[in-house]
Coordinates of C-alpha atoms and ligand atoms in Angstrom, one line a residue:
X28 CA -51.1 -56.2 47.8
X29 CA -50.0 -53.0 46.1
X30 CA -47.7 -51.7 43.5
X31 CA -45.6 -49.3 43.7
X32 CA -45.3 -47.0 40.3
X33 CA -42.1 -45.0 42.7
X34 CA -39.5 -45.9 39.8
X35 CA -39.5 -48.7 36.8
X36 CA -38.6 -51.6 38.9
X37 CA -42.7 -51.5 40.2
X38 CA -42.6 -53.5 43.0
X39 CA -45.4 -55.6 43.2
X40 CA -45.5 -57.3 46.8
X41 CA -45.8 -53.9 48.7
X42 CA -47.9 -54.1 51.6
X43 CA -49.3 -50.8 53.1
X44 CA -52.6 -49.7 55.1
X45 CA -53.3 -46.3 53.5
X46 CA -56.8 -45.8 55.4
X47 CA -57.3 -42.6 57.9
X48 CA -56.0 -40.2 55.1
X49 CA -52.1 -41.7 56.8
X50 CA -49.6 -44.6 55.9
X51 CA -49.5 -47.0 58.0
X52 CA -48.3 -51.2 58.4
X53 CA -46.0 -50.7 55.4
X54 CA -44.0 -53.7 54.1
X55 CA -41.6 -53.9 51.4
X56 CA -41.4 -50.3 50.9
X57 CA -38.2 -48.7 50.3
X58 CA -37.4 -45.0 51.2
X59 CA -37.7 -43.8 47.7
X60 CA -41.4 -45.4 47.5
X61 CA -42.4 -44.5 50.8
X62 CA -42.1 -41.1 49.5
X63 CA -43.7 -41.9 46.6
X64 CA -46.9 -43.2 48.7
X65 CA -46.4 -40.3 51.0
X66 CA -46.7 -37.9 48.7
X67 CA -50.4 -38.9 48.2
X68 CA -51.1 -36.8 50.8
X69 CA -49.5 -33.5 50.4
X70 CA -49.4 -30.8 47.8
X71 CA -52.3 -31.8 45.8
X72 CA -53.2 -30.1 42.6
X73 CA -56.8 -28.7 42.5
X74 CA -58.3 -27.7 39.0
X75 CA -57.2 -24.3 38.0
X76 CA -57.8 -21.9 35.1
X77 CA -54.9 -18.9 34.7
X78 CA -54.7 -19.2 38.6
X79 CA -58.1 -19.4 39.5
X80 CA -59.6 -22.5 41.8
X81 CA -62.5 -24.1 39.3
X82 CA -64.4 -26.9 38.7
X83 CA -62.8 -30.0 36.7
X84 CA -64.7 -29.7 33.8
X85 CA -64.4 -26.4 33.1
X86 CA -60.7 -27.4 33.8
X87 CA -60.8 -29.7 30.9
X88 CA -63.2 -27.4 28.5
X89 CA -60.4 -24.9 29.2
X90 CA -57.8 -27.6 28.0
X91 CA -59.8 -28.7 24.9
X92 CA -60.1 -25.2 23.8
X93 CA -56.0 -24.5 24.0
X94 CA -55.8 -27.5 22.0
X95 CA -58.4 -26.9 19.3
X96 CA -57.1 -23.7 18.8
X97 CA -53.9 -24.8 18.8
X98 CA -51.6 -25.0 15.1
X99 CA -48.4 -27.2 16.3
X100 CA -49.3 -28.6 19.8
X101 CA -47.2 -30.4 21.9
X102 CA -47.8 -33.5 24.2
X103 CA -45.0 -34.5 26.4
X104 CA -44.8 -36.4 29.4
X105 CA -45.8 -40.4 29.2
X106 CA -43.3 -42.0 31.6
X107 CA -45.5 -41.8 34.6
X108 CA -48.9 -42.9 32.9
X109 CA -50.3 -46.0 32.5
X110 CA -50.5 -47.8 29.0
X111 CA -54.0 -47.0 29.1
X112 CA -53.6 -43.2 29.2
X113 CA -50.3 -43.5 26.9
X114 CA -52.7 -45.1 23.9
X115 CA -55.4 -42.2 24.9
X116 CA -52.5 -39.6 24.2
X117 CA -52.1 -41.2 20.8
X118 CA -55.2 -40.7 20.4
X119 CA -55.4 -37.3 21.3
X120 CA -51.8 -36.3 19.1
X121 CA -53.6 -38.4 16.5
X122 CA -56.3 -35.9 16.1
X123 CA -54.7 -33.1 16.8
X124 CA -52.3 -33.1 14.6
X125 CA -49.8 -33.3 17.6
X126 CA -46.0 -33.4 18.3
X127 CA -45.6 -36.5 21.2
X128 CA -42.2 -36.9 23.2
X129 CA -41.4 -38.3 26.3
X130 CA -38.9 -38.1 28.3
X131 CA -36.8 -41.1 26.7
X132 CA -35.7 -38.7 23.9
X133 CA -33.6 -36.5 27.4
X134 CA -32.4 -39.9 28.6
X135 CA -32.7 -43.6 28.2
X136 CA -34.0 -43.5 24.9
X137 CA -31.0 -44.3 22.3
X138 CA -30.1 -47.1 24.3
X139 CA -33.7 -48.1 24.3
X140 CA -34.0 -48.2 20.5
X141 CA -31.3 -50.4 20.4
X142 CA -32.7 -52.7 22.7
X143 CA -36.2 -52.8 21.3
X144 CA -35.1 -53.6 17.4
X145 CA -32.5 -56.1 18.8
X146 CA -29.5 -54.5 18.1
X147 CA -28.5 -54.9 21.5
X148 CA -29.5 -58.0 23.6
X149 CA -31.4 -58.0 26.5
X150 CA -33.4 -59.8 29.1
X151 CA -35.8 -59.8 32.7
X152 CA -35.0 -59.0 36.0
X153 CA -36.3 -62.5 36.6
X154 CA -33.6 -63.6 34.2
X155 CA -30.8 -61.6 36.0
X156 CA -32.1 -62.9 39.6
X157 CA -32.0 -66.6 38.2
X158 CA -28.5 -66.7 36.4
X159 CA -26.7 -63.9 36.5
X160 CA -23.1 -64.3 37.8
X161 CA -21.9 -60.8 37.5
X162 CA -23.8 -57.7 37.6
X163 CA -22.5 -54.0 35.9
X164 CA -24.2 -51.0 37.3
X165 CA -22.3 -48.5 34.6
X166 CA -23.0 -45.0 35.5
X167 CA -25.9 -46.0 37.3
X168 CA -26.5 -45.7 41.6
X169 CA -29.2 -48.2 41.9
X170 CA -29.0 -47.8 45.8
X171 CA -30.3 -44.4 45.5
X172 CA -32.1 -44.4 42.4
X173 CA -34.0 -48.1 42.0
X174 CA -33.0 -48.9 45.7
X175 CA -34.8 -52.6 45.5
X176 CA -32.9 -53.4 42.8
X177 CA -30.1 -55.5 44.5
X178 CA -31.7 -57.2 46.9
X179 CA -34.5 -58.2 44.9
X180 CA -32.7 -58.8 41.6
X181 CA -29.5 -58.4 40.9
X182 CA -27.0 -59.1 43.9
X183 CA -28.6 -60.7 46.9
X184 CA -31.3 -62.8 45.7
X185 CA -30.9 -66.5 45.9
X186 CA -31.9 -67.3 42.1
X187 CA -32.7 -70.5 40.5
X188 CA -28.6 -71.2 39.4
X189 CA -27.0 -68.9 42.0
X190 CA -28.1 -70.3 45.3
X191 CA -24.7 -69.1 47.1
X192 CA -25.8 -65.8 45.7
X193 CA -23.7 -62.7 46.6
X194 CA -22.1 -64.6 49.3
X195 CA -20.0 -66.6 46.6
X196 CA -21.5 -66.7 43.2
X197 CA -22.1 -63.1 41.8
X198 CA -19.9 -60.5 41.7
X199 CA -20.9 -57.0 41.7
X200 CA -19.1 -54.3 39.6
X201 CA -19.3 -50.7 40.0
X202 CA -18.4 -47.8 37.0
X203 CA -18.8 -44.3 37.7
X204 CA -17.3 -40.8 38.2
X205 CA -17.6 -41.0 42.3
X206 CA -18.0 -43.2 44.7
X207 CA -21.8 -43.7 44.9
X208 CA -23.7 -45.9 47.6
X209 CA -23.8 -48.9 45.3
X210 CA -20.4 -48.4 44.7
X211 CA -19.6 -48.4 48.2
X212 CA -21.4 -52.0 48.3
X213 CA -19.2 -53.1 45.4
X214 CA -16.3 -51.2 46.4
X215 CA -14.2 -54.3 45.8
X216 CA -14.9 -54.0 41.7
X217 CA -15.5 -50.0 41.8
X218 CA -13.8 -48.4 39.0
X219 CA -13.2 -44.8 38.6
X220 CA -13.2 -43.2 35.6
X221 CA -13.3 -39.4 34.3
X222 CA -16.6 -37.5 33.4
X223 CA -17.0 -38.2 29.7
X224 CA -14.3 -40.9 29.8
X225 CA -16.9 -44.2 29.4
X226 CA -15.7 -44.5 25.6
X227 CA -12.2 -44.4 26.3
X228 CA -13.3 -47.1 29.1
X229 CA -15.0 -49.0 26.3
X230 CA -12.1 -49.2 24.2
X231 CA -10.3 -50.1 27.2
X232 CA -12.1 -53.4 28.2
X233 CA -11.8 -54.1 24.2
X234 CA -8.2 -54.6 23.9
X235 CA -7.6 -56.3 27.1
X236 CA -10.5 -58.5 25.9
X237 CA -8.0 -59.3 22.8
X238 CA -4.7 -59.7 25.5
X239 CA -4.1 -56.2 24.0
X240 CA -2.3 -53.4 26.8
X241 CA -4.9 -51.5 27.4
X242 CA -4.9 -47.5 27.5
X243 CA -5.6 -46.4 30.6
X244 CA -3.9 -45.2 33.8
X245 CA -4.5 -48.5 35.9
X246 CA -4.0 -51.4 33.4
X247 CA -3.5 -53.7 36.3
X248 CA -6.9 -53.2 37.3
X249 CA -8.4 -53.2 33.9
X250 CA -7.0 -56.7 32.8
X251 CA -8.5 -57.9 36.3
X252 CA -11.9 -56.5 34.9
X253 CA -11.3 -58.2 31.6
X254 CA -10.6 -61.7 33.5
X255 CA -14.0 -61.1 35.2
X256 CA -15.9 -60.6 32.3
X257 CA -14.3 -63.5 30.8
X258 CA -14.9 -65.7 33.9
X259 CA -18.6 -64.4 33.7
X260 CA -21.0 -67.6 32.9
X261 CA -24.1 -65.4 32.6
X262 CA -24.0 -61.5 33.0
X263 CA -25.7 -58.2 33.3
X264 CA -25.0 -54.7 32.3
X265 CA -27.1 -51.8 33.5
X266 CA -26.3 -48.8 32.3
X267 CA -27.3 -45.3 33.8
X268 CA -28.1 -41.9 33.0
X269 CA -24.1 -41.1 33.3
X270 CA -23.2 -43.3 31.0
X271 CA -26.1 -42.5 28.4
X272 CA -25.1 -39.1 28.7
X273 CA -21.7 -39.7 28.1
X274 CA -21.5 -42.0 25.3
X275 CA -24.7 -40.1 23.2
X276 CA -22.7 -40.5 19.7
X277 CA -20.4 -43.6 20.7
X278 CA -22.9 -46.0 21.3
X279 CA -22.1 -48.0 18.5
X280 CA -18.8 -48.6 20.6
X281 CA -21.0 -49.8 23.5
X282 CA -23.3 -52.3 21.0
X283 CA -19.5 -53.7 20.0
X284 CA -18.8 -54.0 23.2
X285 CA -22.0 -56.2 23.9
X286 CA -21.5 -58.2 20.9
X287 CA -17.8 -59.0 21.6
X288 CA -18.7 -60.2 24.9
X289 CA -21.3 -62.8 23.7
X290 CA -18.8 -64.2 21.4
X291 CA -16.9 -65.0 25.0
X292 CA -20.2 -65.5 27.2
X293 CA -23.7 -64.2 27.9
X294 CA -23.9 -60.8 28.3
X295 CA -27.3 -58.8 28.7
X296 CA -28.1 -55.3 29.2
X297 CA -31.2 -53.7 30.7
X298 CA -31.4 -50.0 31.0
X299 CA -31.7 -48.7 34.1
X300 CA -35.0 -46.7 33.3
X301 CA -36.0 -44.2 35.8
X302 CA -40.1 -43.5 35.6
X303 CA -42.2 -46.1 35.8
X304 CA -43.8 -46.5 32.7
X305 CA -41.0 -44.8 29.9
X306 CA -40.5 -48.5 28.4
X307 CA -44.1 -48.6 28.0
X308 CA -44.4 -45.3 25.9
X309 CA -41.5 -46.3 23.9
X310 CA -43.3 -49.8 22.7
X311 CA -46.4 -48.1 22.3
X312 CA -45.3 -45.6 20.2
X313 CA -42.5 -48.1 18.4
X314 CA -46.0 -50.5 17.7
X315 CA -47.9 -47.6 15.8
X316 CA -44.8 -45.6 14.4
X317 CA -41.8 -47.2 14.2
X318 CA -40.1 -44.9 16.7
X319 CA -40.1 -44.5 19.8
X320 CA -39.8 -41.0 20.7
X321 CA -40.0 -37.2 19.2
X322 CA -42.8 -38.2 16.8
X323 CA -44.9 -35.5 14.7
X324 CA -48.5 -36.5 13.4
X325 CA -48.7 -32.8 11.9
X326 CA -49.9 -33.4 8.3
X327 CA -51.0 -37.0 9.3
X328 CA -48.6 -39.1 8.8
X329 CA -46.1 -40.2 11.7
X330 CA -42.9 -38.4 11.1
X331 CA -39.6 -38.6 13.8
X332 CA -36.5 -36.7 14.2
X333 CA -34.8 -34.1 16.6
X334 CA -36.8 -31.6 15.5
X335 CA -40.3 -33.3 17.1
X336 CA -38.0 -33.8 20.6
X337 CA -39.4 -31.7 23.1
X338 CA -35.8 -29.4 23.1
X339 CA -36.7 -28.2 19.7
X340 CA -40.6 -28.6 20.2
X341 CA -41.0 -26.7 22.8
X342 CA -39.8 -24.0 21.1
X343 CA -41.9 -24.3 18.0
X344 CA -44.9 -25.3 19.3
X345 CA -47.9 -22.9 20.4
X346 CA -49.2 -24.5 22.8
X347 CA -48.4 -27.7 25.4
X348 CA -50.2 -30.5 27.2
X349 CA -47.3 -31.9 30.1
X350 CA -48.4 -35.4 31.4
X351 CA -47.2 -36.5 35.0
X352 CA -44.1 -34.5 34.2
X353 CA -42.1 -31.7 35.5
X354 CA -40.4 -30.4 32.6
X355 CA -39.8 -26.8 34.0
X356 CA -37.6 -28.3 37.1
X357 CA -35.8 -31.1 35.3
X358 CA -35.1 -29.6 31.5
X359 CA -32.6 -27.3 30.5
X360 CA -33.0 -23.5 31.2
X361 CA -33.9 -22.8 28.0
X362 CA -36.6 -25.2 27.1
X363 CA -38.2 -24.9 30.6
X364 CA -38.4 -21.1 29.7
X365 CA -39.9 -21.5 25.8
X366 CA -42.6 -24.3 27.6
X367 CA -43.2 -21.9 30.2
X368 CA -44.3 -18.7 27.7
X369 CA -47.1 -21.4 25.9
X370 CA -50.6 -21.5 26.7
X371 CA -50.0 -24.9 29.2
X372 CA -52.4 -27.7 30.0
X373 CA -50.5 -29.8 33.2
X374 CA -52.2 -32.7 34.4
X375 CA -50.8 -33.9 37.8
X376 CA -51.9 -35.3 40.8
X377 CA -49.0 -33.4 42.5
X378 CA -47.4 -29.8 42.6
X379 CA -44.6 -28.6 40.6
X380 CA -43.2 -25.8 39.0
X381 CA -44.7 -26.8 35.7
X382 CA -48.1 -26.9 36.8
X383 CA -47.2 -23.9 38.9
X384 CA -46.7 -22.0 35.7
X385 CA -49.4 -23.9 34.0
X386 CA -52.2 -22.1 32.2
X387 CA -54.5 -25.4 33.0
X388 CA -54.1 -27.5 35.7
X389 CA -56.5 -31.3 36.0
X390 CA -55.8 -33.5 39.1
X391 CA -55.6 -36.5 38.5
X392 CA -55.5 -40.0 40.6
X393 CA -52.1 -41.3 41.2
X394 CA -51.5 -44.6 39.2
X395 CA -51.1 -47.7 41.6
X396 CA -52.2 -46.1 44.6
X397 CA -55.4 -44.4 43.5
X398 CA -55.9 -45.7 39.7
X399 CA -55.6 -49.5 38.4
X400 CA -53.8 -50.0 34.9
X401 CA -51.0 -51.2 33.2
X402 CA -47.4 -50.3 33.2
X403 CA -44.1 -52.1 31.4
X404 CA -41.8 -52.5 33.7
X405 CA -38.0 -51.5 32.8
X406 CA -36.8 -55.0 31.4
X407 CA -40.3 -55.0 29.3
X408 CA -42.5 -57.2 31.8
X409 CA -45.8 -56.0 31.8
X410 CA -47.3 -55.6 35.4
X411 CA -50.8 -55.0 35.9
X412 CA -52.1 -53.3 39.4
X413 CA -55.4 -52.4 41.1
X414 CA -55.8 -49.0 43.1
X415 CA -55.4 -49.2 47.0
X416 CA -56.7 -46.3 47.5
X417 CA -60.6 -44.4 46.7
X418 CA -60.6 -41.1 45.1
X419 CA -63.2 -38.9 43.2
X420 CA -60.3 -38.1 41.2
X421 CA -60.5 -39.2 37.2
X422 CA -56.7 -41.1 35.8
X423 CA -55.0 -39.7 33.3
X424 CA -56.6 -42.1 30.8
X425 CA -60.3 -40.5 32.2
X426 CA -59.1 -37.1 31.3
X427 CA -57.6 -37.5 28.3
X428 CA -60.6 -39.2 26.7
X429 CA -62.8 -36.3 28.3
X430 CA -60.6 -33.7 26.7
X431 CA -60.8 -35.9 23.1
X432 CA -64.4 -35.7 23.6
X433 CA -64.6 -32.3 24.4
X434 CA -62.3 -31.1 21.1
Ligands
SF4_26 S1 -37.7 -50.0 44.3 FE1 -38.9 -48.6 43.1 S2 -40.9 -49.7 42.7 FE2 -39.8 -50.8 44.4 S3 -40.6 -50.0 46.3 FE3 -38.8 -48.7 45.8 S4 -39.5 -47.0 44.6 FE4 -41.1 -48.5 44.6

């Protein structure tokens, strides 16, 4: 049995016969992580110095030397590596006097500081699949993004106290700007709201919780959400990248919201984390630091703020190690441009325009399929899985401790 490390829900009953350099036999797979297994066999990084093919270690001399030399490093990346790798990259910023960000600080991460310090409450996926009675996918598109989420736990799964399941005991509610696949599944409890409009949507579900009229163009429709949450025995909120974007500065509003629901009922909230492992990165760092993100260990002490993010970093550093990350596709313009101008170190066992523009470039074995480990799964589960598949390549974790050594 394999895992699949295609997005944080890793999927631990996949099934697949990956022998003949082909997939083949695959069971429990779903589209997105039959890419993700796919992709094992194409576009391939090989070890590169400033565009020329050569051997690994001279790959990771090369790295060590960029790093040495460097004055205000930066190490970014983390979501898609292991625990294992993740503590080696402490490590590493550890003695190097680093800046370390993941991607959290872009996306999930202020709702995930609020979950880890228990501001806001939370629970499992085993949790949800056992009791919940209404599920909330709030600016999130599961069906495209964590496509076994549903049906494994959150809507059709017969759970411990909802045996009638989504025929007759949960309820599924969709918020978003469009009409998404999932909300096409819900489309009974879809509601529509306006880009940037999730506070106002917030402050909405407030007063009709207190009977109040509440202000928004279809008050009909928002009282019947308010009945629903109030009917709720035992529910879930998972909130996407469109709502995180949107609310940034009024989450507070959001962690009222939560805690004016549990005064009515049980209300939980699990992010809905995209890479495999960002969860893990933020405890890891949270353990050691007290943050979770955008920390500096310049001077030697842990320090956080904006300033260590990888936005400003990148911009202020002189040099960069990216991690099982593509930075230079998914960031804005302006800090793929300042990353791309650094001497760059880009370990990947796959292609991209960031190790495209890389100045080093270290295969590596892709977690779950071709390297064992640990991974934190997004409702903080840890899962631990074996490789499926033999390589000669080292993990991220191998590489990283051969580049400490090196330095
Ligand atoms: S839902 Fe995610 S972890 Fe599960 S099989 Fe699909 S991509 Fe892989």
């Amino acid at each position: 049995m394999a895992t699949c490390t295609g997005c944080s829900l890793l999927c631990e009953d996949i099934e697949a016969d990956v022998s003949g350099g082909a997939l083949s036999h695959v069971k429990n797979l779903c589209r997105k992580g039959h890419g993700h297994f796919q992709a094992a066999f194409t576009e391939r990084t090989v070890p590169m110095v400033d565009g020329v093919r050569v051997d690994l270690e001279e790959a990771v001399a090369k790295a060590a030397e960029i790093l040495r030399n460097a004055k205000s490093p930066l190490l970014y990346g983390w979501s898609n590596s292991t625990l294992e790798a993740q503590a080696a990259g402490l490590d590493l910023a550890e003695r190097i006097g680093a800046t370390i960000d993941d991607t959290s600080s872009f996306c999930q991460g202020i709702l995930m500081e609020r979950i880890l310090s228990g501001k806001i409450a939370s629970c499992t996926l085993d949790d949800v699949r056992n009791y919940a009675d209404t599920s909330i996918f709030w600016g999130a598109d599961p069906s495209s993004s964590h496509p076994r989420h549903l049906s494994r736990f959150s809507y059709y799964p017969r759970g411990e106290k909802r045996q009638k399941s989504y025929e007759e005991e949960r309820t599924c509610v969709v918020v978003d700007v469009r009409r998404s696949a999932t909300a096409n599944l819900c489309r009974k409890y879809y509601f529509r709201i306006s880009p940037g409009a999730d506070g106002e949507f917030v402050e909405a579900i407030l007063s009709a919780l207190d009977g109040k009229v509440p202000k928004v163009g279809d008050k009909k429709k928002m009282i019947e959400l308010a009945g629903i949450l109030k009917k709720t025995e035992w529910g879930a909120i998972f909130p996407g990248l469109g709502m995180i974007y949107s609310m940034q500065e009024k989450m507070d509003l959001f962690e009222a919201l939560i805690a004016r629901l549990n005064e009515i009922t049980t209300f939980r909230v699990v992010p809905m984390v995209g890479h495999y492992n960002m969860r893990g990165f933020n405890e890891l760092l949270r353990d050691k630091t007290g943050f979770i993100n955008s920390v500096s260990f310049k001077g030697g002490a842990a320090v956080h703020g904006p300033e260590h993010s990888i936005v400003a970093a990148a911009k202020n550093s002189d040099a960069a190690l990216v991690i099982g990350s593509d930075p230079l596709s998914s960031l804005p313009v302006g800090t793929a441009r300042a990353l791309a101008r650094l001497p760059l170190i880009a370990i990947d066992p796959r292609r991209s325009l960031t190790t495209d523009a890389a100045s080093v470039v270290i295969p590596s074995a892709i977690s779950g399929l071709e390297a064992g480990g640990t991974a934190v799964r997004m409702d903080g589960v840890k899962i631990k899985f074996e490789p499926i598949m033999k390589t000669d390549l080292p993990s991220d974790e191998q590489i990283l401790r051969r580049i400490l050594e090196a330095i």
